[in-house]
Short mmCIF file of N, CA and C in Angstrom, two decimals:
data_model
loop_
_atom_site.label_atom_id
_atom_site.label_comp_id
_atom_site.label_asym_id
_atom_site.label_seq_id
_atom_site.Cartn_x
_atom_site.Cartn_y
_atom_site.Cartn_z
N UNK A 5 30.33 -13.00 -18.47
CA UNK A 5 29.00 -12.68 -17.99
C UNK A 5 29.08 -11.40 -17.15
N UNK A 6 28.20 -10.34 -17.30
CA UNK A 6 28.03 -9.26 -16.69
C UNK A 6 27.86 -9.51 -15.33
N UNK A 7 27.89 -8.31 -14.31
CA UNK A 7 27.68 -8.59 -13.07
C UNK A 7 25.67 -8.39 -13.18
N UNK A 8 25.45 -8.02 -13.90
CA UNK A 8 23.84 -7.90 -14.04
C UNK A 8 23.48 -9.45 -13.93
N UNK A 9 23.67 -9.96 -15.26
CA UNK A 9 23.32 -10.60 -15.85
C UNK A 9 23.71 -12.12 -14.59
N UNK A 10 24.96 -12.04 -13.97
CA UNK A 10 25.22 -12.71 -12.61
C UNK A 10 24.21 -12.91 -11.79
N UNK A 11 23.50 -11.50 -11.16
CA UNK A 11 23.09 -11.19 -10.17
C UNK A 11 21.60 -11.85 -10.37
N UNK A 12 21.12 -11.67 -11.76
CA UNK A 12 19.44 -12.02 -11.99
C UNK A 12 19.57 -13.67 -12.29
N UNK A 13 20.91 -14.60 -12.85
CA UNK A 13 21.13 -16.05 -12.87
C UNK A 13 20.71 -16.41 -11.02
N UNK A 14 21.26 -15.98 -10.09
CA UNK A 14 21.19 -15.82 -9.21
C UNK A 14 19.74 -15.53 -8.46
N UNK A 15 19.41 -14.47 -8.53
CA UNK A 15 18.14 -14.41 -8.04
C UNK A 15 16.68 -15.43 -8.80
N UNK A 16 17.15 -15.80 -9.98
CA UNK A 16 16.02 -17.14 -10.51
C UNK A 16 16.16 -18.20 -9.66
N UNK A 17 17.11 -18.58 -9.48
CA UNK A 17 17.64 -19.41 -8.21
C UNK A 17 16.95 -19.52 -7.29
N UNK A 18 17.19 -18.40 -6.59
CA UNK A 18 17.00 -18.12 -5.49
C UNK A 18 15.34 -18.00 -5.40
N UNK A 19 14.52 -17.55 -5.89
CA UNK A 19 13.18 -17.48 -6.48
C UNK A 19 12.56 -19.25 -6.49
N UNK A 20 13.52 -19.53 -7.23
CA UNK A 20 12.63 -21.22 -6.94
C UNK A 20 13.26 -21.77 -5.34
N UNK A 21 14.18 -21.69 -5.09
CA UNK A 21 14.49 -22.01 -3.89
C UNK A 21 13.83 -21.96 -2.62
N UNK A 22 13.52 -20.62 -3.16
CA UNK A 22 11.99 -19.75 -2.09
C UNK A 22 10.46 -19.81 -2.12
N UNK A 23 10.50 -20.56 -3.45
CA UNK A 23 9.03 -20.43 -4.18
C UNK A 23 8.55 -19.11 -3.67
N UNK A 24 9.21 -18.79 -4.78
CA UNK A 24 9.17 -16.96 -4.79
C UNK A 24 8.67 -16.53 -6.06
N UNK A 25 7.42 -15.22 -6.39
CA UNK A 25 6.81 -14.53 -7.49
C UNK A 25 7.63 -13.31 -7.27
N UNK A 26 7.72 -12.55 -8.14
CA UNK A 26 7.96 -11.16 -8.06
C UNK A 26 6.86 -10.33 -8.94
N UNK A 27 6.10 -9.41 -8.39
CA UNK A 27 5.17 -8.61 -8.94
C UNK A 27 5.51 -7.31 -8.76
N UNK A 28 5.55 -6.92 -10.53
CA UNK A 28 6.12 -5.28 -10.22
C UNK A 28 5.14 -5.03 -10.88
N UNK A 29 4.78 -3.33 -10.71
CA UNK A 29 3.53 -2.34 -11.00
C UNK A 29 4.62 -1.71 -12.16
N UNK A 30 3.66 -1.38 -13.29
CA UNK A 30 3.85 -1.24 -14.80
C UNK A 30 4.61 0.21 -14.84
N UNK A 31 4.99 1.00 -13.42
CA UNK A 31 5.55 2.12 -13.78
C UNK A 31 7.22 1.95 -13.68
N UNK A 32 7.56 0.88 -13.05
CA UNK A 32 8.84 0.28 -12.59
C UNK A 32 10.35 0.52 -13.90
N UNK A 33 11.00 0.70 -13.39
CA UNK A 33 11.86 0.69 -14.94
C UNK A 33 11.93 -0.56 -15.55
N UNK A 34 12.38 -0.72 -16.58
CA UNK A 34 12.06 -1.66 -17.49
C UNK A 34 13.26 -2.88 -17.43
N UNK A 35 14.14 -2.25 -16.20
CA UNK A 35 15.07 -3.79 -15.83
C UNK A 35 14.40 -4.33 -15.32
N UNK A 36 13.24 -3.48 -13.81
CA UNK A 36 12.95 -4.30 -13.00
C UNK A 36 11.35 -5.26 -13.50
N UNK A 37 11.12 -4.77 -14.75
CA UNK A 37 9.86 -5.38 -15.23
C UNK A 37 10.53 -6.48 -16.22
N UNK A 38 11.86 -6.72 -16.20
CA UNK A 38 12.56 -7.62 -16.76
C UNK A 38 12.47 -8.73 -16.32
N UNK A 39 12.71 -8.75 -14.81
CA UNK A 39 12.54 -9.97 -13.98
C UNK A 39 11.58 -10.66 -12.91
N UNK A 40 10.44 -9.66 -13.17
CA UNK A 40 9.12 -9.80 -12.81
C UNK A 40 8.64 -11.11 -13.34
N UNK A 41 7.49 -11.81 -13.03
CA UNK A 41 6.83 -12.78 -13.23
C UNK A 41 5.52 -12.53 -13.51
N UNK A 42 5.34 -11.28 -13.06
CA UNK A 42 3.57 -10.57 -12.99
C UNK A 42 4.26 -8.96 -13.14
N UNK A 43 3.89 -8.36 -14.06
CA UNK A 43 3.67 -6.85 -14.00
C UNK A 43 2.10 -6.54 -14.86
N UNK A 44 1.91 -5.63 -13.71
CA UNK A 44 0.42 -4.97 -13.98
C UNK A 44 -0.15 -3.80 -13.21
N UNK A 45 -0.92 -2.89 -13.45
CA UNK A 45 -1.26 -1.73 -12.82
C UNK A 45 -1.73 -2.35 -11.24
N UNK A 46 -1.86 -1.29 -10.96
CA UNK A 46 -2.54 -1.20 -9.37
C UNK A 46 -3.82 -2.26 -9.21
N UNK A 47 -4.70 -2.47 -10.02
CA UNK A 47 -5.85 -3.12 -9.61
C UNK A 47 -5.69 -4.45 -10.55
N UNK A 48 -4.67 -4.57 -11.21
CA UNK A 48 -4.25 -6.04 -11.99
C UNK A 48 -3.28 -6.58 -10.66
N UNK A 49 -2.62 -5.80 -9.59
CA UNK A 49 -1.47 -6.23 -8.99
C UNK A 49 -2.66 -6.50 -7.46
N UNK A 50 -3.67 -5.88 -7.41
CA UNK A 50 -4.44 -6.65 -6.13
C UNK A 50 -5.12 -7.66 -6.51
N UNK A 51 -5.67 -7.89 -7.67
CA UNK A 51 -6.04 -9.19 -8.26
C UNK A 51 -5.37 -9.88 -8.44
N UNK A 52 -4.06 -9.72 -8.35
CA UNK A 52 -3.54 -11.04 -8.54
C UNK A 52 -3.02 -11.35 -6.87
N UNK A 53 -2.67 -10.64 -5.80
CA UNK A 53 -2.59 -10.84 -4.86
C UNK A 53 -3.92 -11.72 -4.15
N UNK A 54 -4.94 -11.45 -5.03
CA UNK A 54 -5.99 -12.51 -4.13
C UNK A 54 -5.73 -13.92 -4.82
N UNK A 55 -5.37 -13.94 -6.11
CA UNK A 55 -5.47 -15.38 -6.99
C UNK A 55 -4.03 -16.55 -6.10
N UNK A 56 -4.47 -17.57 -5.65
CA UNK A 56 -3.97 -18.35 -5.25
C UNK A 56 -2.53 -18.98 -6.34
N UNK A 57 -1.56 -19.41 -5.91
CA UNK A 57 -0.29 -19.52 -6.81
C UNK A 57 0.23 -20.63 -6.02
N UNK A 58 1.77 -21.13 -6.87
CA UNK A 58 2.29 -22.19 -6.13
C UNK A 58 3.67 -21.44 -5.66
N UNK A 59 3.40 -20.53 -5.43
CA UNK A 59 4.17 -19.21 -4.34
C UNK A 59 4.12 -19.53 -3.08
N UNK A 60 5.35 -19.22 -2.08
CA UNK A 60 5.60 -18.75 -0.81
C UNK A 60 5.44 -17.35 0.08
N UNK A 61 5.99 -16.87 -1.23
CA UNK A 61 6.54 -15.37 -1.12
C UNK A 61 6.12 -14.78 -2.34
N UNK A 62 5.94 -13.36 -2.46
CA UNK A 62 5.74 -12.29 -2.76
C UNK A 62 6.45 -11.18 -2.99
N UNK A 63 7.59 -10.92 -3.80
CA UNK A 63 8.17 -9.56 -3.68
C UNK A 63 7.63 -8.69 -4.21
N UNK A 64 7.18 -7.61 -4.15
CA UNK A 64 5.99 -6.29 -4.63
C UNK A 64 7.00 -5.51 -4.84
N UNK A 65 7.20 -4.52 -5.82
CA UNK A 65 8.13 -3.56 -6.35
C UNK A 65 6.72 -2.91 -6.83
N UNK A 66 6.57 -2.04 -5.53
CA UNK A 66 5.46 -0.54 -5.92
C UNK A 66 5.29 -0.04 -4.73
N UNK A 67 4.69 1.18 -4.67
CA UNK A 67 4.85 2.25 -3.48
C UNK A 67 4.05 0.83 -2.21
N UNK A 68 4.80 1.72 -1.02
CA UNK A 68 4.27 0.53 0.09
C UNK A 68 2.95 0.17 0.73
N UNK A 69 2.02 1.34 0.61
CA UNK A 69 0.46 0.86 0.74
C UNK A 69 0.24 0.10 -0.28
N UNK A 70 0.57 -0.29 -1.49
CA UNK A 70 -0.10 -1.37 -2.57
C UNK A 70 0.34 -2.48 -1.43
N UNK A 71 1.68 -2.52 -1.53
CA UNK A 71 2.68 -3.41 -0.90
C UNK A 71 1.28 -3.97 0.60
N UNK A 72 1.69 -2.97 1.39
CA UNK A 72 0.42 -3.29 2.33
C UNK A 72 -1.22 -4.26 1.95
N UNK A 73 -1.76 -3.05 1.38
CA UNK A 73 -2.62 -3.93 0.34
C UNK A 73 -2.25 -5.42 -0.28
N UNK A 74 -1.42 -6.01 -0.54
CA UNK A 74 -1.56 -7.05 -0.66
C UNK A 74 -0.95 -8.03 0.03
N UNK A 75 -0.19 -7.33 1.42
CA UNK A 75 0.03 -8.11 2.45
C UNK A 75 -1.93 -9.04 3.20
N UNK A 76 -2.66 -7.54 2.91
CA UNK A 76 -3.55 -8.08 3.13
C UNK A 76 -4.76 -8.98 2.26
N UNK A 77 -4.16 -8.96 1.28
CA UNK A 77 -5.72 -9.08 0.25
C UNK A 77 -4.33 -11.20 -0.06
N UNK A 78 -3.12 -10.85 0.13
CA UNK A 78 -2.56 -12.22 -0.05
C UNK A 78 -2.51 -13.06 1.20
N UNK A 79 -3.37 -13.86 1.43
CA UNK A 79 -3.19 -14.33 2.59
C UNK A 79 -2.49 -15.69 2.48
N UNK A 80 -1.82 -15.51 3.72
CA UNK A 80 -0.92 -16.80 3.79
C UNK A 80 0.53 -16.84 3.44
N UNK A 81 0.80 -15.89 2.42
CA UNK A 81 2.37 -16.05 1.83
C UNK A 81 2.30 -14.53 2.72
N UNK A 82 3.97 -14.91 2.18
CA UNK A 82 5.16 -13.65 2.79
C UNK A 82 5.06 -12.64 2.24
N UNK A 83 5.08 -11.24 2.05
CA UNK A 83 5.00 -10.22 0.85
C UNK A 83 6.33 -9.25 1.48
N UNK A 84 7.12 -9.54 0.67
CA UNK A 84 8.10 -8.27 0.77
C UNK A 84 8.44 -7.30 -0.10
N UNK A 85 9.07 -6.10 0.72
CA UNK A 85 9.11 -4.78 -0.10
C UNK A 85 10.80 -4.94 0.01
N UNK A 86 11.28 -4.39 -1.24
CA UNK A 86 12.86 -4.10 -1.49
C UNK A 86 13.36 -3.05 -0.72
N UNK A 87 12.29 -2.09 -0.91
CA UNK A 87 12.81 -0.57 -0.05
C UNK A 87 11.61 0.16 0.67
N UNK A 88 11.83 -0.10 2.02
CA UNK A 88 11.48 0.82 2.82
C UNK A 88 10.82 2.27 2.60
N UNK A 89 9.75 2.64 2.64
CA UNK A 89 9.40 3.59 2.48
C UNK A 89 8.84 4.35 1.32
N UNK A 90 9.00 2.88 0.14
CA UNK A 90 8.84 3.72 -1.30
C UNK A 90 7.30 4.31 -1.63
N UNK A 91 7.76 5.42 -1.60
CA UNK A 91 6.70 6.64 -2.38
C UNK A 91 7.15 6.84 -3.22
N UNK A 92 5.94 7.80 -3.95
CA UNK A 92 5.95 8.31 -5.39
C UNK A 92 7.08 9.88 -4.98
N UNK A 93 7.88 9.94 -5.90
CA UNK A 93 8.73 8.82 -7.12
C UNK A 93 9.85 7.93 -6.62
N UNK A 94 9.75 7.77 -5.58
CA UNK A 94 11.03 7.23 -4.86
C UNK A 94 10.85 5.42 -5.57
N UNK A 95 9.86 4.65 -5.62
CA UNK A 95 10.39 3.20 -6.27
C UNK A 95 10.71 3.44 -6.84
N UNK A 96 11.35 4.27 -7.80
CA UNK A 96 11.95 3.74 -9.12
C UNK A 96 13.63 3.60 -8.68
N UNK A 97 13.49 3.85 -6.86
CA UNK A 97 14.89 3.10 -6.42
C UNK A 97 15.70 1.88 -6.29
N UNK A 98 13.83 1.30 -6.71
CA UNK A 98 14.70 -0.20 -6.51
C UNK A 98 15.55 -0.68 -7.47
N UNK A 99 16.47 -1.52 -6.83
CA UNK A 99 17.38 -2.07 -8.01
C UNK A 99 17.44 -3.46 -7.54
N UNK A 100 17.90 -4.32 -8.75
CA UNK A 100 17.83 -5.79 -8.91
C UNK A 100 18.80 -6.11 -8.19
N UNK A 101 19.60 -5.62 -7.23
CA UNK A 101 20.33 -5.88 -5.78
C UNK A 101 20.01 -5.84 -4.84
N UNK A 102 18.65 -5.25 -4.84
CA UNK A 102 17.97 -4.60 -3.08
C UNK A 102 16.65 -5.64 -3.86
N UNK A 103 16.14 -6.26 -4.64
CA UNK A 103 15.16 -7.23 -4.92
C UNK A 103 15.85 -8.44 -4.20
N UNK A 104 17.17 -8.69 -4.74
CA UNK A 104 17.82 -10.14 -4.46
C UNK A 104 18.23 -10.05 -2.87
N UNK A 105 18.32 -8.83 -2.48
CA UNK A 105 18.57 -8.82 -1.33
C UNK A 105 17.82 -8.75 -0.06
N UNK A 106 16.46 -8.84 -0.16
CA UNK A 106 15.25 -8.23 -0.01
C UNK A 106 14.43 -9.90 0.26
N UNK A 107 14.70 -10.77 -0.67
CA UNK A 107 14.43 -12.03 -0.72
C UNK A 107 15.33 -13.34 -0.17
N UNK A 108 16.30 -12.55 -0.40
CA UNK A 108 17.52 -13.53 0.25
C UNK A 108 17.68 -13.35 1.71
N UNK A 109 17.26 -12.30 1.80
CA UNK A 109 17.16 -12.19 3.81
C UNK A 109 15.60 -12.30 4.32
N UNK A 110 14.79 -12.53 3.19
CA UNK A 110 13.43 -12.21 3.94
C UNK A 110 13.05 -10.92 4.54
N UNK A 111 13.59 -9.68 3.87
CA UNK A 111 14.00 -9.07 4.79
C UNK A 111 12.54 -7.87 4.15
N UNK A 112 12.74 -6.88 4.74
CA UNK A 112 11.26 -5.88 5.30
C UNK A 112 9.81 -6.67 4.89
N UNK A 113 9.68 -8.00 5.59
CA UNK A 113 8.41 -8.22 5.19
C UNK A 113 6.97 -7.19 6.22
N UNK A 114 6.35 -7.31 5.09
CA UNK A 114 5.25 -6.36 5.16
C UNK A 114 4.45 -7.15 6.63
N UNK A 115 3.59 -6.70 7.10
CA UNK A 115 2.99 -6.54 8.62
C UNK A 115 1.82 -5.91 8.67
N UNK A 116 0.85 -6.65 8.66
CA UNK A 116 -0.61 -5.97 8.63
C UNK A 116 -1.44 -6.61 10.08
N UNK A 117 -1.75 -5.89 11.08
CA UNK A 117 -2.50 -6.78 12.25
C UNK A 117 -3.46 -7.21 12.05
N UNK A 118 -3.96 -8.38 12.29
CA UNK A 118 -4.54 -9.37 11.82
C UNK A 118 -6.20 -8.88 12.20
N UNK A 119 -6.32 -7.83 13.00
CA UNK A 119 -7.76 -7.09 13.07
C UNK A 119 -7.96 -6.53 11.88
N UNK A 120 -7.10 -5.62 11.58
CA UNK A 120 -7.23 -5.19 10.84
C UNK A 120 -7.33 -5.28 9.51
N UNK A 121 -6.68 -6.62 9.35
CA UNK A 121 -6.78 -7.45 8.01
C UNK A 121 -8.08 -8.05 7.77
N UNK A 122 -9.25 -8.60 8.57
CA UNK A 122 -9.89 -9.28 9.26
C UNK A 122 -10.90 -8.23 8.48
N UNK A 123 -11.01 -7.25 9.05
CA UNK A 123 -11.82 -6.09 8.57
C UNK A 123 -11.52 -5.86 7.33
N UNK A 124 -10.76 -5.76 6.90
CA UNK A 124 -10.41 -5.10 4.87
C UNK A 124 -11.20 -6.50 4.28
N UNK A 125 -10.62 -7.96 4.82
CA UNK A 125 -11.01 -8.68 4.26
C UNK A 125 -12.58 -8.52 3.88
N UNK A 126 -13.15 -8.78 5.01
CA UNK A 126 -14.88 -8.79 5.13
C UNK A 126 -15.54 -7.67 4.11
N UNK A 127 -14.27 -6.35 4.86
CA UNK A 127 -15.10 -5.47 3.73
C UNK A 127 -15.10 -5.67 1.73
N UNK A 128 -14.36 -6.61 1.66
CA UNK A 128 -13.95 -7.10 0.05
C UNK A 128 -14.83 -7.64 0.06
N UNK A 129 -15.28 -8.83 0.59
CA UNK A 129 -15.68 -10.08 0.69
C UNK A 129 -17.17 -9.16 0.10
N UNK A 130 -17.78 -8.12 1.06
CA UNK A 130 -19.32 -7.63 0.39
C UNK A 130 -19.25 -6.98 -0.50
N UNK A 131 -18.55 -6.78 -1.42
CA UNK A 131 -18.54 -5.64 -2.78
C UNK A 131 -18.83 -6.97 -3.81
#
């Protein structure tokens, strides 16, 4: 068995362990839309951040205001980003080691203040 092929036995695992989704945006390379559960553009990936799931967590593999964006538009679960800072073209840094790693530590979860969430919400809520 490859060390790939290791690493993603592993992170399925780890995914139910966590009751964990992974949602990647359709520009992602095509490993990381391999092990996605949801891939879809920008306004398929905030719609599904509002649709209720039997999810905990959230890993988002797309630039970090989406990421943001659906820290806020997902309420209640965890939403984490793999890498810090990703802009255009920089996600296409992530790799299926900094996903597993990313989830396995809980690690850069997203942070939206709750005023401010409060407000995006309401403003959805009237459109």
């Amino acid at each position: 068995m490859s060390r790939l092929q290791e690493l993603i036995e592993r992170m399925e695992k780890l995914k139910g362990e966590k009751e964990a989704s992974i949602s990647v945006h359709d520009y992602q390379n095509t490993e990381d839309q391999d092990i996605a559960d949801y891939v879809d553009d920008s306004v398929g990936l905030n719609r599904r951040a509002i649709l209720k799931g039997d999810y905990r967590i959230t890993v988002f593999l797309t630039v970090d205001f989406m990421t943001e964006t659906a820290a806020i538009l997902d309420q209640g679960r965890e939403v984490l980003i793999p890498s810090i800072g990703a802009r255009y073209p920089n996600t296409k840094l992530n790799t299926i080691e900094k996903i597993y790693i990313a989830l396995m530590d809980e690690k850069y979860m997203v942070r939206v203040p709750e005023d401010i969430a409060f407000k995006a919400r309401r403003t959805l809520e009237r459109c």
